[in-house]
PDB file of C-alpha atoms in Angstrom:
ATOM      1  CA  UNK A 241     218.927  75.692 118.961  1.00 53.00           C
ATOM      2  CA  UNK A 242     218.889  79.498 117.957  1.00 58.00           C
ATOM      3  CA  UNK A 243     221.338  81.227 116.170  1.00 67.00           C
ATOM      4  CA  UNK A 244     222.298  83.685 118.347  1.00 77.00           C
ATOM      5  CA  UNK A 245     222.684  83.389 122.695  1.00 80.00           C
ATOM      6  CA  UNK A 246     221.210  85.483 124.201  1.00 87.00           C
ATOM      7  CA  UNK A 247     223.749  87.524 126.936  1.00 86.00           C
ATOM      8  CA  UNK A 248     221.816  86.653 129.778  1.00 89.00           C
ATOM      9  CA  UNK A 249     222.685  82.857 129.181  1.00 91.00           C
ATOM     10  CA  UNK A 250     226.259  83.628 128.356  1.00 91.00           C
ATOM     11  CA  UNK A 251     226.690  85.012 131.715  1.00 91.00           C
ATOM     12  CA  UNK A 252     224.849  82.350 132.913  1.00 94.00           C
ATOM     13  CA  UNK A 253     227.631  79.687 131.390  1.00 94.00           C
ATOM     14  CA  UNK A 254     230.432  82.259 132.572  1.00 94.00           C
ATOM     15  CA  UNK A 255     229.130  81.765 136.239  1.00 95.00           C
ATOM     16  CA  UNK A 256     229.190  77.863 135.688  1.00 96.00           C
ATOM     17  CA  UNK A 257     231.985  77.588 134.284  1.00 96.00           C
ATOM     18  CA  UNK A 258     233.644  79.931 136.836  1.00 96.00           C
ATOM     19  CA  UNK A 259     232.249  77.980 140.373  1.00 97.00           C
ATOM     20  CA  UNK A 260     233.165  74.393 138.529  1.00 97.00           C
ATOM     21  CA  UNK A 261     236.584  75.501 137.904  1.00 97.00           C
ATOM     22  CA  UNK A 262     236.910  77.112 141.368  1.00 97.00           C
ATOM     23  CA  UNK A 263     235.823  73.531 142.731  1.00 97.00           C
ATOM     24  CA  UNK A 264     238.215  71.810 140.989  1.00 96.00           C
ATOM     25  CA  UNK A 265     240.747  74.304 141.886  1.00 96.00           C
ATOM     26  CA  UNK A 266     239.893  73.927 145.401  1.00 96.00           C
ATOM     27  CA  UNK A 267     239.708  70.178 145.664  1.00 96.00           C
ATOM     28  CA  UNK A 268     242.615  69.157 143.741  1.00 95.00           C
ATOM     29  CA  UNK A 269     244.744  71.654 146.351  1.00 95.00           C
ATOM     30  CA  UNK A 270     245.437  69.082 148.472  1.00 93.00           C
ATOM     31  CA  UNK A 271     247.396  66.822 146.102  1.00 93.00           C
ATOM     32  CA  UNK A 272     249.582  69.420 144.642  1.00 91.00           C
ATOM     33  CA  UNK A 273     253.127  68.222 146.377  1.00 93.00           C
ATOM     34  CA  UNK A 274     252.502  64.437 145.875  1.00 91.00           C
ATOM     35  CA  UNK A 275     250.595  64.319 142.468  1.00 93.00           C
ATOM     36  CA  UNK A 276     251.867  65.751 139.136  1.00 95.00           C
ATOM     37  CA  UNK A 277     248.438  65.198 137.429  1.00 95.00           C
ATOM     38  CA  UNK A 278     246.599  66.988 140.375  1.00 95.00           C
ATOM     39  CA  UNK A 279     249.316  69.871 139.699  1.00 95.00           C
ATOM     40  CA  UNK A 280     248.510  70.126 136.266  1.00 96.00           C
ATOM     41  CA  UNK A 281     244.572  69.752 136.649  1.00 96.00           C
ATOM     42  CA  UNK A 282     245.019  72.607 139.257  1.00 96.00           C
ATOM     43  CA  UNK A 283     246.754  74.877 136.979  1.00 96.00           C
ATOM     44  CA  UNK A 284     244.596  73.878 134.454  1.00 97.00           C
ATOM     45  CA  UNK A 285     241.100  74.746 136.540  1.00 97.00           C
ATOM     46  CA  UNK A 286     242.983  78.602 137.553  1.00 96.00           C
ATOM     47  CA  UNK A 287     243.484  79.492 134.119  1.00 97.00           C
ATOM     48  CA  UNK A 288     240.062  78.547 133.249  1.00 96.00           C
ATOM     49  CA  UNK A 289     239.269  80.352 136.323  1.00 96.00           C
ATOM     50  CA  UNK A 290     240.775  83.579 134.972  1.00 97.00           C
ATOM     51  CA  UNK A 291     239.768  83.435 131.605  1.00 96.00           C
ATOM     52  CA  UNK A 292     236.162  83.211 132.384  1.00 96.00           C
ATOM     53  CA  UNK A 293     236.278  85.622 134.905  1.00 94.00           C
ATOM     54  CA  UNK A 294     237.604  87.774 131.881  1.00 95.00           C
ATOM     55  CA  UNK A 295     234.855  86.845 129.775  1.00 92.00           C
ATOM     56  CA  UNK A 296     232.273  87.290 132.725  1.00 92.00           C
ATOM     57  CA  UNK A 297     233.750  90.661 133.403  1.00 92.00           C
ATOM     58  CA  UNK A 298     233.854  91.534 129.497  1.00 92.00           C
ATOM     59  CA  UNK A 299     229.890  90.753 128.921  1.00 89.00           C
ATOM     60  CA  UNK A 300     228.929  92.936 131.592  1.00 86.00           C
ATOM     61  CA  UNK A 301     231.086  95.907 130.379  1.00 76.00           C
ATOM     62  CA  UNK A 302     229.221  95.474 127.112  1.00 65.00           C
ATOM     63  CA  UNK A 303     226.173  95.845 128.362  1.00 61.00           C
ATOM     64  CA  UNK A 304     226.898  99.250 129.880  1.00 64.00           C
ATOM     65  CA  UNK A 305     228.357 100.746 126.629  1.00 65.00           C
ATOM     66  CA  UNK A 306     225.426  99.807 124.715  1.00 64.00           C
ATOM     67  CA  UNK A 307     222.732 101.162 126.741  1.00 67.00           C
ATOM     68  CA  UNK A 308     225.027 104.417 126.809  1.00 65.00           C
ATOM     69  CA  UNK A 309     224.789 104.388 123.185  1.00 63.00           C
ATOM     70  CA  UNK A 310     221.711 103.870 123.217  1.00 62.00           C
ATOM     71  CA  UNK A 311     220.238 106.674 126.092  1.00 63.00           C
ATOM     72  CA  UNK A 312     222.502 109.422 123.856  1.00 57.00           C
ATOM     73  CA  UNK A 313     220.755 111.972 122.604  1.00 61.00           C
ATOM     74  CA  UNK A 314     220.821 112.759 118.653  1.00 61.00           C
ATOM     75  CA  UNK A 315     222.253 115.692 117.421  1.00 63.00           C
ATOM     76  CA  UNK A 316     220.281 118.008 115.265  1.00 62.00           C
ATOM     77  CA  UNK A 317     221.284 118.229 111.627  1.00 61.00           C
ATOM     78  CA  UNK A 318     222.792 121.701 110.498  1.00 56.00           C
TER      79      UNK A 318
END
C-alpha cells in the first residue's frame, strides 16, 4: 500500500462511510422506543454521520485553497 492517499480516495471513503452510517441510522429508527442497544447504535451511526460529513466537507475546501494558491500570480522582486 502507498504511503500517502491520494484525496480522490479519501473522499471516496468519506462518501462510504457517510451512506453506511446513514443506513444504519435509518434502519435502526424503528427500534429506538423499545431497544436501548438500537438507541445507542443510532446515536452512534449520526455522529459518525456528522463527523464524516465534516471531513467530506473539509477535503473539498482544501482542494479549493490550493489551486488558489496555486493560480496566484508571483510578485516581482524589488
Amino acid at each position: 500500500m502507498p504511503g500517502k492517499i491520494d484525496s480522490e480516495i479519501k473522499k471516496e471513503i468519506a462518501k462510504i462511510t457517510m451512506t453506511a452510517s446513514l443506513g444504519v441510522a435509518v434502519i435502526t429508527a424503528p427500534f429506538l422506543k423499545r431497544n436501548k442497544l438500537m438507541k445507542n447504535i443510532h446515536t452512534g451511526a449520526g455522529v459518525l454521520l456528522a463527523g464524516t460529513a465534516l471531513w467530506h466537507h473539509f477535503l473539498y475546501h482544501s482542494e479549493k485553497k490550493s489551486q488558489k494558491a496555486l493560480s496566484a500570480p508571483d510578485k516581482p522582486k524589488a
